[in-house]
Amino acid sequence: MDKVLVIIPAYNEALNIERVVGEVIKNHPVFDYVIINDGSTDQTADICRNHGWRIIDLPINLGLAGAFQTGLKYAHRHGYRYAVQFDGDGQHRPEYILPMREKMDEGYDIVIGSRFVSEKKPFSMRMLGSSILSGAIWLTTGVKVKDPTSGMRMFSHKMIKEFADGLNYGPEPDTISYLIKQGAKVSEIPVTMDERILGESYLNPVNAARYMGKMLFSILLVQSFRIRNRG
């Protein structure tokens, strides 16, 4: 199957999910999709089922890593060539999926939808953290990733299998850094991302600082001792 699977992890996204999935289905029907309902306690699952959308219900909240890995297991089982992480909060734009796929066709293993290919990062504590992570990835791999915290990432069939089989593969900057060190070819294409319109993001200032610190520690130290899953 020479198609892209759009994986949409969703946790309590009842305010956004109808708009997000509806846009993908209506305006980009060439792409297959699957919604991973990550143990939502609101009406996310009911909205999806009422529309007859393709949904996998997780009985408890596994977090982004567990939800996305579920989607990649689905992609691997059904033989998709590419899979893209597409957040259920409305920040990602589906019109960038095709350009990401075209870049993947050049032989890359991972393509990141980057806000900063040609734009400078605005000055903020969060962007300072992003810049520090970029520097840490460059220091440990020799590869410059300009938007390491972008959640819009497309993976090749080889990467789909690796994520599907691995127990500790989260779609996070430290895993991207690790895979680069293992030989994965990574590229970025320029994208624009929208602000969340409804609902609240998990990454408030305190959680964002903790996240950046955790990723930095992992990239600089933990990944050096990580054992690769070989299936």
JSON list of C-alpha atoms in Angstrom, two decimals:
[
{"chain": "A", "resi": 1, "resn": "MET", "atom": "CA", "xyz": [0.00, 0.00, 0.00]},
{"chain": "A", "resi": 2, "resn": "ASP", "atom": "CA", "xyz": [1.70, 3.18, -1.22]},
{"chain": "A", "resi": 3, "resn": "LYS", "atom": "CA", "xyz": [-0.26, 5.55, 1.00]},
{"chain": "A", "resi": 4, "resn": "VAL", "atom": "CA", "xyz": [0.10, 7.84, 3.97]},
{"chain": "A", "resi": 5, "resn": "LEU", "atom": "CA", "xyz": [-1.67, 7.11, 7.24]},
{"chain": "A", "resi": 6, "resn": "VAL", "atom": "CA", "xyz": [-2.60, 10.19, 9.25]},
{"chain": "A", "resi": 7, "resn": "ILE", "atom": "CA", "xyz": [-2.42, 9.25, 12.94]},
{"chain": "A", "resi": 8, "resn": "ILE", "atom": "CA", "xyz": [-4.47, 11.56, 15.15]},
{"chain": "A", "resi": 9, "resn": "PRO", "atom": "CA", "xyz": [-3.87, 11.05, 18.88]},
{"chain": "A", "resi": 10, "resn": "ALA", "atom": "CA", "xyz": [-6.67, 12.68, 20.86]},
{"chain": "A", "resi": 11, "resn": "TYR", "atom": "CA", "xyz": [-7.10, 13.13, 24.59]},
{"chain": "A", "resi": 12, "resn": "ASN", "atom": "CA", "xyz": [-10.16, 15.14, 25.65]},
{"chain": "A", "resi": 13, "resn": "GLU", "atom": "CA", "xyz": [-10.33, 16.97, 22.32]},
{"chain": "A", "resi": 14, "resn": "ALA", "atom": "CA", "xyz": [-14.13, 17.13, 22.03]},
{"chain": "A", "resi": 15, "resn": "LEU", "atom": "CA", "xyz": [-13.92, 20.86, 21.29]},
{"chain": "A", "resi": 16, "resn": "ASN", "atom": "CA", "xyz": [-11.51, 20.37, 18.38]},
{"chain": "A", "resi": 17, "resn": "ILE", "atom": "CA", "xyz": [-11.79, 16.85, 16.98]},
{"chain": "A", "resi": 18, "resn": "GLU", "atom": "CA", "xyz": [-14.75, 17.45, 14.68]},
{"chain": "A", "resi": 19, "resn": "ARG", "atom": "CA", "xyz": [-13.04, 20.36, 12.96]},
{"chain": "A", "resi": 20, "resn": "VAL", "atom": "CA", "xyz": [-9.65, 18.62, 12.74]},
{"chain": "A", "resi": 21, "resn": "VAL", "atom": "CA", "xyz": [-10.79, 15.27, 11.36]},
{"chain": "A", "resi": 22, "resn": "GLY", "atom": "CA", "xyz": [-13.50, 16.82, 9.21]},
{"chain": "A", "resi": 23, "resn": "GLU", "atom": "CA", "xyz": [-10.87, 18.96, 7.47]},
{"chain": "A", "resi": 24, "resn": "VAL", "atom": "CA", "xyz": [-8.70, 15.94, 6.71]},
{"chain": "A", "resi": 25, "resn": "ILE", "atom": "CA", "xyz": [-11.59, 13.85, 5.39]},
{"chain": "A", "resi": 26, "resn": "LYS", "atom": "CA", "xyz": [-13.32, 16.57, 3.36]},
{"chain": "A", "resi": 27, "resn": "ASN", "atom": "CA", "xyz": [-10.38, 18.35, 1.77]},
{"chain": "A", "resi": 28, "resn": "HIS", "atom": "CA", "xyz": [-7.68, 15.65, 1.73]},
{"chain": "A", "resi": 29, "resn": "PRO", "atom": "CA", "xyz": [-9.48, 12.34, 1.04]},
{"chain": "A", "resi": 30, "resn": "VAL", "atom": "CA", "xyz": [-6.37, 10.86, -0.58]},
{"chain": "A", "resi": 31, "resn": "PHE", "atom": "CA", "xyz": [-4.98, 10.24, 2.91]},
{"chain": "A", "resi": 32, "resn": "ASP", "atom": "CA", "xyz": [-6.13, 7.45, 5.20]},
{"chain": "A", "resi": 33, "resn": "TYR", "atom": "CA", "xyz": [-6.53, 8.31, 8.87]},
{"chain": "A", "resi": 34, "resn": "VAL", "atom": "CA", "xyz": [-7.02, 6.72, 12.26]},
{"chain": "A", "resi": 35, "resn": "ILE", "atom": "CA", "xyz": [-7.99, 8.49, 15.49]},
{"chain": "A", "resi": 36, "resn": "ILE", "atom": "CA", "xyz": [-6.39, 7.17, 18.67]},
{"chain": "A", "resi": 37, "resn": "ASN", "atom": "CA", "xyz": [-8.73, 8.05, 21.51]},
{"chain": "A", "resi": 38, "resn": "ASP", "atom": "CA", "xyz": [-6.29, 8.10, 24.41]},
{"chain": "A", "resi": 39, "resn": "GLY", "atom": "CA", "xyz": [-8.67, 7.28, 27.25]},
{"chain": "A", "resi": 40, "resn": "SER", "atom": "CA", "xyz": [-10.62, 10.54, 26.89]},
{"chain": "A", "resi": 41, "resn": "THR", "atom": "CA", "xyz": [-13.15, 11.31, 29.61]},
{"chain": "A", "resi": 42, "resn": "ASP", "atom": "CA", "xyz": [-15.09, 13.85, 27.53]},
{"chain": "A", "resi": 43, "resn": "GLN", "atom": "CA", "xyz": [-17.16, 13.33, 24.35]},
{"chain": "A", "resi": 44, "resn": "THR", "atom": "CA", "xyz": [-14.23, 12.80, 21.97]},
{"chain": "A", "resi": 45, "resn": "ALA", "atom": "CA", "xyz": [-15.04, 9.14, 21.28]},
{"chain": "A", "resi": 46, "resn": "ASP", "atom": "CA", "xyz": [-18.80, 9.73, 20.99]},
{"chain": "A", "resi": 47, "resn": "ILE", "atom": "CA", "xyz": [-18.27, 12.47, 18.40]},
{"chain": "A", "resi": 48, "resn": "CYS", "atom": "CA", "xyz": [-16.03, 10.20, 16.33]},
{"chain": "A", "resi": 49, "resn": "ARG", "atom": "CA", "xyz": [-18.40, 7.25, 16.51]},
{"chain": "A", "resi": 50, "resn": "ASN", "atom": "CA", "xyz": [-21.41, 9.40, 15.64]},
{"chain": "A", "resi": 51, "resn": "HIS", "atom": "CA", "xyz": [-19.62, 10.41, 12.43]},
{"chain": "A", "resi": 52, "resn": "GLY", "atom": "CA", "xyz": [-18.61, 6.84, 11.70]},
{"chain": "A", "resi": 53, "resn": "TRP", "atom": "CA", "xyz": [-14.93, 7.75, 11.76]},
{"chain": "A", "resi": 54, "resn": "ARG", "atom": "CA", "xyz": [-12.11, 5.20, 12.08]},
{"chain": "A", "resi": 55, "resn": "ILE", "atom": "CA", "xyz": [-11.18, 5.17, 15.76]},
{"chain": "A", "resi": 56, "resn": "ILE", "atom": "CA", "xyz": [-9.16, 3.04, 18.15]},
{"chain": "A", "resi": 57, "resn": "ASP", "atom": "CA", "xyz": [-10.23, 3.40, 21.78]},
{"chain": "A", "resi": 58, "resn": "LEU", "atom": "CA", "xyz": [-7.58, 3.01, 24.47]},
{"chain": "A", "resi": 59, "resn": "PRO", "atom": "CA", "xyz": [-9.13, 2.01, 27.81]},
{"chain": "A", "resi": 60, "resn": "ILE", "atom": "CA", "xyz": [-6.83, 4.30, 29.80]},
{"chain": "A", "resi": 61, "resn": "ASN", "atom": "CA", "xyz": [-4.74, 7.38, 29.07]},
{"chain": "A", "resi": 62, "resn": "LEU", "atom": "CA", "xyz": [-1.34, 6.17, 27.86]},
{"chain": "A", "resi": 63, "resn": "GLY", "atom": "CA", "xyz": [0.01, 9.58, 26.93]},
{"chain": "A", "resi": 64, "resn": "LEU", "atom": "CA", "xyz": [1.28, 10.69, 23.53]},
{"chain": "A", "resi": 65, "resn": "ALA", "atom": "CA", "xyz": [3.96, 7.99, 23.28]},
{"chain": "A", "resi": 66, "resn": "GLY", "atom": "CA", "xyz": [1.52, 5.13, 23.90]},
{"chain": "A", "resi": 67, "resn": "ALA", "atom": "CA", "xyz": [-1.19, 6.60, 21.70]},
{"chain": "A", "resi": 68, "resn": "PHE", "atom": "CA", "xyz": [1.14, 7.27, 18.78]},
{"chain": "A", "resi": 69, "resn": "GLN", "atom": "CA", "xyz": [2.75, 3.86, 19.08]},
{"chain": "A", "resi": 70, "resn": "THR", "atom": "CA", "xyz": [-0.74, 2.35, 18.86]},
{"chain": "A", "resi": 71, "resn": "GLY", "atom": "CA", "xyz": [-1.24, 4.23, 15.60]},
{"chain": "A", "resi": 72, "resn": "LEU", "atom": "CA", "xyz": [2.10, 3.02, 14.27]},
{"chain": "A", "resi": 73, "resn": "LYS", "atom": "CA", "xyz": [1.24, -0.58, 15.14]},
{"chain": "A", "resi": 74, "resn": "TYR", "atom": "CA", "xyz": [-1.92, -0.09, 13.09]},
{"chain": "A", "resi": 75, "resn": "ALA", "atom": "CA", "xyz": [0.13, 1.41, 10.24]},
{"chain": "A", "resi": 76, "resn": "HIS", "atom": "CA", "xyz": [2.61, -1.47, 10.33]},
{"chain": "A", "resi": 77, "resn": "ARG", "atom": "CA", "xyz": [-0.11, -4.11, 10.44]},
{"chain": "A", "resi": 78, "resn": "HIS", "atom": "CA", "xyz": [-1.81, -2.58, 7.40]},
{"chain": "A", "resi": 79, "resn": "GLY", "atom": "CA", "xyz": [1.37, -2.06, 5.41]},
{"chain": "A", "resi": 80, "resn": "TYR", "atom": "CA", "xyz": [1.48, 1.71, 5.10]},
{"chain": "A", "resi": 81, "resn": "ARG", "atom": "CA", "xyz": [4.59, 3.20, 3.51]},
{"chain": "A", "resi": 82, "resn": "TYR", "atom": "CA", "xyz": [4.41, 6.43, 5.53]},
{"chain": "A", "resi": 83, "resn": "ALA", "atom": "CA", "xyz": [2.69, 7.59, 8.70]},
{"chain": "A", "resi": 84, "resn": "VAL", "atom": "CA", "xyz": [2.38, 11.13, 10.01]},
{"chain": "A", "resi": 85, "resn": "GLN", "atom": "CA", "xyz": [1.66, 12.38, 13.51]},
{"chain": "A", "resi": 86, "resn": "PHE", "atom": "CA", "xyz": [-1.20, 14.88, 13.33]},
{"chain": "A", "resi": 87, "resn": "ASP", "atom": "CA", "xyz": [-2.34, 16.44, 16.59]},
{"chain": "A", "resi": 88, "resn": "GLY", "atom": "CA", "xyz": [-6.02, 16.51, 17.45]},
{"chain": "A", "resi": 89, "resn": "ASP", "atom": "CA", "xyz": [-5.91, 20.07, 18.83]},
{"chain": "A", "resi": 90, "resn": "GLY", "atom": "CA", "xyz": [-6.02, 21.84, 15.47]},
{"chain": "A", "resi": 91, "resn": "GLN", "atom": "CA", "xyz": [-2.46, 23.19, 15.37]},
{"chain": "A", "resi": 92, "resn": "HIS", "atom": "CA", "xyz": [-1.31, 21.10, 12.39]},
{"chain": "A", "resi": 93, "resn": "ARG", "atom": "CA", "xyz": [-2.42, 21.87, 8.85]},
{"chain": "A", "resi": 94, "resn": "PRO", "atom": "CA", "xyz": [-3.17, 18.94, 6.54]},
{"chain": "A", "resi": 95, "resn": "GLU", "atom": "CA", "xyz": [-2.03, 20.78, 3.39]},
{"chain": "A", "resi": 96, "resn": "TYR", "atom": "CA", "xyz": [1.56, 20.11, 4.46]},
{"chain": "A", "resi": 97, "resn": "ILE", "atom": "CA", "xyz": [1.18, 16.33, 4.47]},
{"chain": "A", "resi": 98, "resn": "LEU", "atom": "CA", "xyz": [1.70, 15.99, 0.71]},
{"chain": "A", "resi": 99, "resn": "PRO", "atom": "CA", "xyz": [4.90, 18.11, 0.67]},
{"chain": "A", "resi": 100, "resn": "MET", "atom": "CA", "xyz": [6.18, 16.03, 3.58]},
{"chain": "A", "resi": 101, "resn": "ARG", "atom": "CA", "xyz": [5.51, 12.87, 1.61]},
{"chain": "A", "resi": 102, "resn": "GLU", "atom": "CA", "xyz": [7.28, 14.31, -1.44]},
{"chain": "A", "resi": 103, "resn": "LYS", "atom": "CA", "xyz": [10.33, 15.02, 0.72]},
{"chain": "A", "resi": 104, "resn": "MET", "atom": "CA", "xyz": [10.17, 11.49, 2.12]},
{"chain": "A", "resi": 105, "resn": "ASP", "atom": "CA", "xyz": [10.24, 10.16, -1.45]},
{"chain": "A", "resi": 106, "resn": "GLU", "atom": "CA", "xyz": [13.76, 11.62, -1.75]},
{"chain": "A", "resi": 107, "resn": "GLY", "atom": "CA", "xyz": [14.95, 8.87, 0.59]},
{"chain": "A", "resi": 108, "resn": "TYR", "atom": "CA", "xyz": [14.48, 10.24, 4.10]},
{"chain": "A", "resi": 109, "resn": "ASP", "atom": "CA", "xyz": [13.43, 8.20, 7.12]},
{"chain": "A", "resi": 110, "resn": "ILE", "atom": "CA", "xyz": [11.84, 11.08, 9.04]},
{"chain": "A", "resi": 111, "resn": "VAL", "atom": "CA", "xyz": [10.53, 14.43, 7.79]},
{"chain": "A", "resi": 112, "resn": "ILE", "atom": "CA", "xyz": [9.66, 17.12, 10.31]},
{"chain": "A", "resi": 113, "resn": "GLY", "atom": "CA", "xyz": [7.20, 19.93, 9.67]},
{"chain": "A", "resi": 114, "resn": "SER", "atom": "CA", "xyz": [9.33, 22.82, 10.88]},
{"chain": "A", "resi": 115, "resn": "ARG", "atom": "CA", "xyz": [8.29, 26.34, 11.80]},
{"chain": "A", "resi": 116, "resn": "PHE", "atom": "CA", "xyz": [11.88, 27.53, 11.59]},
{"chain": "A", "resi": 117, "resn": "VAL", "atom": "CA", "xyz": [13.39, 26.40, 8.30]},
{"chain": "A", "resi": 118, "resn": "SER", "atom": "CA", "xyz": [13.46, 29.97, 7.05]},
{"chain": "A", "resi": 119, "resn": "GLU", "atom": "CA", "xyz": [11.99, 31.87, 9.99]},
{"chain": "A", "resi": 120, "resn": "LYS", "atom": "CA", "xyz": [13.85, 32.89, 13.13]},
{"chain": "A", "resi": 121, "resn": "LYS", "atom": "CA", "xyz": [12.55, 31.66, 16.44]},
{"chain": "A", "resi": 122, "resn": "PRO", "atom": "CA", "xyz": [10.75, 34.36, 18.42]},
{"chain": "A", "resi": 123, "resn": "PHE", "atom": "CA", "xyz": [12.25, 35.29, 21.76]},
{"chain": "A", "resi": 124, "resn": "SER", "atom": "CA", "xyz": [10.52, 33.40, 24.57]},
{"chain": "A", "resi": 125, "resn": "MET", "atom": "CA", "xyz": [11.52, 30.92, 27.25]},
{"chain": "A", "resi": 126, "resn": "ARG", "atom": "CA", "xyz": [9.92, 28.11, 25.27]},
{"chain": "A", "resi": 127, "resn": "MET", "atom": "CA", "xyz": [11.84, 28.99, 22.12]},
{"chain": "A", "resi": 128, "resn": "LEU", "atom": "CA", "xyz": [15.02, 29.31, 24.15]},
{"chain": "A", "resi": 129, "resn": "GLY", "atom": "CA", "xyz": [14.43, 25.74, 25.28]},
{"chain": "A", "resi": 130, "resn": "SER", "atom": "CA", "xyz": [13.87, 24.68, 21.67]},
{"chain": "A", "resi": 131, "resn": "SER", "atom": "CA", "xyz": [17.16, 26.29, 20.65]},
{"chain": "A", "resi": 132, "resn": "ILE", "atom": "CA", "xyz": [19.00, 24.51, 23.46]},
{"chain": "A", "resi": 133, "resn": "LEU", "atom": "CA", "xyz": [17.55, 21.17, 22.31]},
{"chain": "A", "resi": 134, "resn": "SER", "atom": "CA", "xyz": [18.62, 21.93, 18.74]},
{"chain": "A", "resi": 135, "resn": "GLY", "atom": "CA", "xyz": [22.12, 22.58, 20.00]},
{"chain": "A", "resi": 136, "resn": "ALA", "atom": "CA", "xyz": [22.15, 19.37, 22.03]},
{"chain": "A", "resi": 137, "resn": "ILE", "atom": "CA", "xyz": [21.06, 17.32, 19.02]},
{"chain": "A", "resi": 138, "resn": "TRP", "atom": "CA", "xyz": [23.75, 18.96, 16.86]},
{"chain": "A", "resi": 139, "resn": "LEU", "atom": "CA", "xyz": [26.38, 18.38, 19.55]},
{"chain": "A", "resi": 140, "resn": "THR", "atom": "CA", "xyz": [25.58, 14.66, 19.85]},
{"chain": "A", "resi": 141, "resn": "THR", "atom": "CA", "xyz": [24.77, 13.83, 16.22]},
{"chain": "A", "resi": 142, "resn": "GLY", "atom": "CA", "xyz": [26.29, 16.52, 14.01]},
{"chain": "A", "resi": 143, "resn": "VAL", "atom": "CA", "xyz": [22.85, 17.12, 12.46]},
{"chain": "A", "resi": 144, "resn": "LYS", "atom": "CA", "xyz": [20.98, 20.40, 12.79]},
{"chain": "A", "resi": 145, "resn": "VAL", "atom": "CA", "xyz": [17.28, 20.04, 13.58]},
{"chain": "A", "resi": 146, "resn": "LYS", "atom": "CA", "xyz": [15.79, 23.52, 13.64]},
{"chain": "A", "resi": 147, "resn": "ASP", "atom": "CA", "xyz": [12.41, 22.61, 15.17]},
{"chain": "A", "resi": 148, "resn": "PRO", "atom": "CA", "xyz": [13.03, 19.62, 17.46]},
{"chain": "A", "resi": 149, "resn": "THR", "atom": "CA", "xyz": [9.78, 20.03, 19.40]},
{"chain": "A", "resi": 150, "resn": "SER", "atom": "CA", "xyz": [7.54, 20.05, 16.33]},
{"chain": "A", "resi": 151, "resn": "GLY", "atom": "CA", "xyz": [4.90, 17.37, 16.74]},
{"chain": "A", "resi": 152, "resn": "MET", "atom": "CA", "xyz": [4.25, 17.08, 13.01]},
{"chain": "A", "resi": 153, "resn": "ARG", "atom": "CA", "xyz": [6.56, 14.29, 11.91]},
{"chain": "A", "resi": 154, "resn": "MET", "atom": "CA", "xyz": [6.32, 11.77, 9.10]},
{"chain": "A", "resi": 155, "resn": "PHE", "atom": "CA", "xyz": [7.98, 8.36, 9.33]},
{"chain": "A", "resi": 156, "resn": "SER", "atom": "CA", "xyz": [9.05, 5.84, 6.70]},
{"chain": "A", "resi": 157, "resn": "HIS", "atom": "CA", "xyz": [7.99, 2.21, 6.67]},
{"chain": "A", "resi": 158, "resn": "LYS", "atom": "CA", "xyz": [11.30, 1.27, 8.30]},
{"chain": "A", "resi": 159, "resn": "MET", "atom": "CA", "xyz": [10.70, 3.76, 11.11]},
{"chain": "A", "resi": 160, "resn": "ILE", "atom": "CA", "xyz": [7.07, 2.64, 11.46]},
{"chain": "A", "resi": 161, "resn": "LYS", "atom": "CA", "xyz": [8.26, -0.89, 12.13]},
{"chain": "A", "resi": 162, "resn": "GLU", "atom": "CA", "xyz": [10.89, 0.28, 14.59]},
{"chain": "A", "resi": 163, "resn": "PHE", "atom": "CA", "xyz": [8.40, 2.37, 16.58]},
{"chain": "A", "resi": 164, "resn": "ALA", "atom": "CA", "xyz": [5.76, -0.36, 16.44]},
{"chain": "A", "resi": 165, "resn": "ASP", "atom": "CA", "xyz": [8.14, -2.99, 17.80]},
{"chain": "A", "resi": 166, "resn": "GLY", "atom": "CA", "xyz": [9.99, -0.86, 20.37]},
{"chain": "A", "resi": 167, "resn": "LEU", "atom": "CA", "xyz": [8.67, -0.45, 23.89]},
{"chain": "A", "resi": 168, "resn": "ASN", "atom": "CA", "xyz": [10.49, 2.82, 24.63]},
{"chain": "A", "resi": 169, "resn": "TYR", "atom": "CA", "xyz": [10.03, 4.78, 21.41]},
{"chain": "A", "resi": 170, "resn": "GLY", "atom": "CA", "xyz": [8.19, 8.02, 22.08]},
{"chain": "A", "resi": 171, "resn": "PRO", "atom": "CA", "xyz": [7.70, 10.60, 19.31]},
{"chain": "A", "resi": 172, "resn": "GLU", "atom": "CA", "xyz": [9.95, 13.07, 21.10]},
{"chain": "A", "resi": 173, "resn": "PRO", "atom": "CA", "xyz": [13.19, 14.98, 20.33]},
{"chain": "A", "resi": 174, "resn": "ASP", "atom": "CA", "xyz": [15.35, 12.53, 22.26]},
{"chain": "A", "resi": 175, "resn": "THR", "atom": "CA", "xyz": [14.15, 9.60, 20.15]},
{"chain": "A", "resi": 176, "resn": "ILE", "atom": "CA", "xyz": [14.73, 11.60, 16.97]},
{"chain": "A", "resi": 177, "resn": "SER", "atom": "CA", "xyz": [18.27, 12.33, 18.20]},
{"chain": "A", "resi": 178, "resn": "TYR", "atom": "CA", "xyz": [18.81, 8.65, 18.99]},
{"chain": "A", "resi": 179, "resn": "LEU", "atom": "CA", "xyz": [17.60, 7.51, 15.57]},
{"chain": "A", "resi": 180, "resn": "ILE", "atom": "CA", "xyz": [19.86, 10.03, 13.83]},
{"chain": "A", "resi": 181, "resn": "LYS", "atom": "CA", "xyz": [22.81, 8.55, 15.74]},
{"chain": "A", "resi": 182, "resn": "GLN", "atom": "CA", "xyz": [21.70, 5.13, 14.48]},
{"chain": "A", "resi": 183, "resn": "GLY", "atom": "CA", "xyz": [21.78, 6.30, 10.87]},
{"chain": "A", "resi": 184, "resn": "ALA", "atom": "CA", "xyz": [18.27, 7.63, 10.21]},
{"chain": "A", "resi": 185, "resn": "LYS", "atom": "CA", "xyz": [18.12, 10.36, 7.58]},
{"chain": "A", "resi": 186, "resn": "VAL", "atom": "CA", "xyz": [16.09, 13.35, 8.77]},
{"chain": "A", "resi": 187, "resn": "SER", "atom": "CA", "xyz": [14.90, 16.42, 6.91]},
{"chain": "A", "resi": 188, "resn": "GLU", "atom": "CA", "xyz": [12.61, 19.38, 7.59]},
{"chain": "A", "resi": 189, "resn": "ILE", "atom": "CA", "xyz": [10.13, 21.26, 5.43]},
{"chain": "A", "resi": 190, "resn": "PRO", "atom": "CA", "xyz": [8.72, 24.70, 6.26]},
{"chain": "A", "resi": 191, "resn": "VAL", "atom": "CA", "xyz": [5.21, 24.74, 7.74]},
{"chain": "A", "resi": 192, "resn": "THR", "atom": "CA", "xyz": [2.95, 27.17, 9.53]},
{"chain": "A", "resi": 193, "resn": "MET", "atom": "CA", "xyz": [1.18, 25.96, 12.64]},
{"chain": "A", "resi": 194, "resn": "ASP", "atom": "CA", "xyz": [-1.99, 27.40, 14.11]},
{"chain": "A", "resi": 195, "resn": "GLU", "atom": "CA", "xyz": [-2.57, 28.26, 17.72]},
{"chain": "A", "resi": 196, "resn": "ARG", "atom": "CA", "xyz": [-4.90, 26.04, 19.71]},
{"chain": "A", "resi": 197, "resn": "ILE", "atom": "CA", "xyz": [-8.36, 27.63, 19.46]},
{"chain": "A", "resi": 198, "resn": "LEU", "atom": "CA", "xyz": [-10.26, 25.68, 22.10]},
{"chain": "A", "resi": 199, "resn": "GLY", "atom": "CA", "xyz": [-9.25, 23.66, 25.15]},
{"chain": "A", "resi": 200, "resn": "GLU", "atom": "CA", "xyz": [-6.09, 23.83, 27.21]},
{"chain": "A", "resi": 201, "resn": "SER", "atom": "CA", "xyz": [-2.61, 22.63, 26.33]},
{"chain": "A", "resi": 202, "resn": "TYR", "atom": "CA", "xyz": [-0.72, 20.37, 28.71]},
{"chain": "A", "resi": 203, "resn": "LEU", "atom": "CA", "xyz": [2.43, 22.44, 28.14]},
{"chain": "A", "resi": 204, "resn": "ASN", "atom": "CA", "xyz": [1.88, 25.30, 30.55]},
{"chain": "A", "resi": 205, "resn": "PRO", "atom": "CA", "xyz": [5.08, 27.17, 31.52]},
{"chain": "A", "resi": 206, "resn": "VAL", "atom": "CA", "xyz": [5.93, 24.80, 34.40]},
{"chain": "A", "resi": 207, "resn": "ASN", "atom": "CA", "xyz": [5.33, 21.62, 32.40]},
{"chain": "A", "resi": 208, "resn": "ALA", "atom": "CA", "xyz": [7.16, 23.08, 29.41]},
{"chain": "A", "resi": 209, "resn": "ALA", "atom": "CA", "xyz": [10.24, 23.77, 31.54]},
{"chain": "A", "resi": 210, "resn": "ARG", "atom": "CA", "xyz": [10.15, 20.25, 32.96]},
{"chain": "A", "resi": 211, "resn": "TYR", "atom": "CA", "xyz": [9.75, 18.80, 29.49]},
{"chain": "A", "resi": 212, "resn": "MET", "atom": "CA", "xyz": [12.70, 20.74, 28.10]},
{"chain": "A", "resi": 213, "resn": "GLY", "atom": "CA", "xyz": [14.89, 19.71, 31.03]},
{"chain": "A", "resi": 214, "resn": "LYS", "atom": "CA", "xyz": [13.93, 16.06, 30.64]},
{"chain": "A", "resi": 215, "resn": "MET", "atom": "CA", "xyz": [14.61, 16.10, 26.89]},
{"chain": "A", "resi": 216, "resn": "LEU", "atom": "CA", "xyz": [17.96, 17.84, 27.35]},
{"chain": "A", "resi": 217, "resn": "PHE", "atom": "CA", "xyz": [19.11, 15.32, 29.95]},
{"chain": "A", "resi": 218, "resn": "SER", "atom": "CA", "xyz": [17.98, 12.44, 27.75]},
{"chain": "A", "resi": 219, "resn": "ILE", "atom": "CA", "xyz": [19.68, 13.75, 24.59]},
{"chain": "A", "resi": 220, "resn": "LEU", "atom": "CA", "xyz": [22.99, 14.53, 26.28]},
{"chain": "A", "resi": 221, "resn": "LEU", "atom": "CA", "xyz": [23.24, 11.48, 28.52]},
{"chain": "A", "resi": 222, "resn": "VAL", "atom": "CA", "xyz": [20.57, 8.79, 28.38]},
{"chain": "A", "resi": 223, "resn": "GLN", "atom": "CA", "xyz": [20.64, 8.18, 24.61]},
{"chain": "A", "resi": 224, "resn": "SER", "atom": "CA", "xyz": [24.31, 7.18, 24.77]},
{"chain": "A", "resi": 225, "resn": "PHE", "atom": "CA", "xyz": [23.32, 4.10, 26.79]},
{"chain": "A", "resi": 226, "resn": "ARG", "atom": "CA", "xyz": [20.18, 3.20, 24.90]},
{"chain": "A", "resi": 227, "resn": "ILE", "atom": "CA", "xyz": [19.99, -0.25, 23.33]},
{"chain": "A", "resi": 228, "resn": "ARG", "atom": "CA", "xyz": [18.32, -0.35, 19.95]},
{"chain": "A", "resi": 229, "resn": "ASN", "atom": "CA", "xyz": [15.43, -2.68, 19.38]},
{"chain": "A", "resi": 230, "resn": "ARG", "atom": "CA", "xyz": [16.27, -5.00, 16.49]},
{"chain": "A", "resi": 231, "resn": "GLY", "atom": "CA", "xyz": [12.87, -6.69, 16.16]}
]
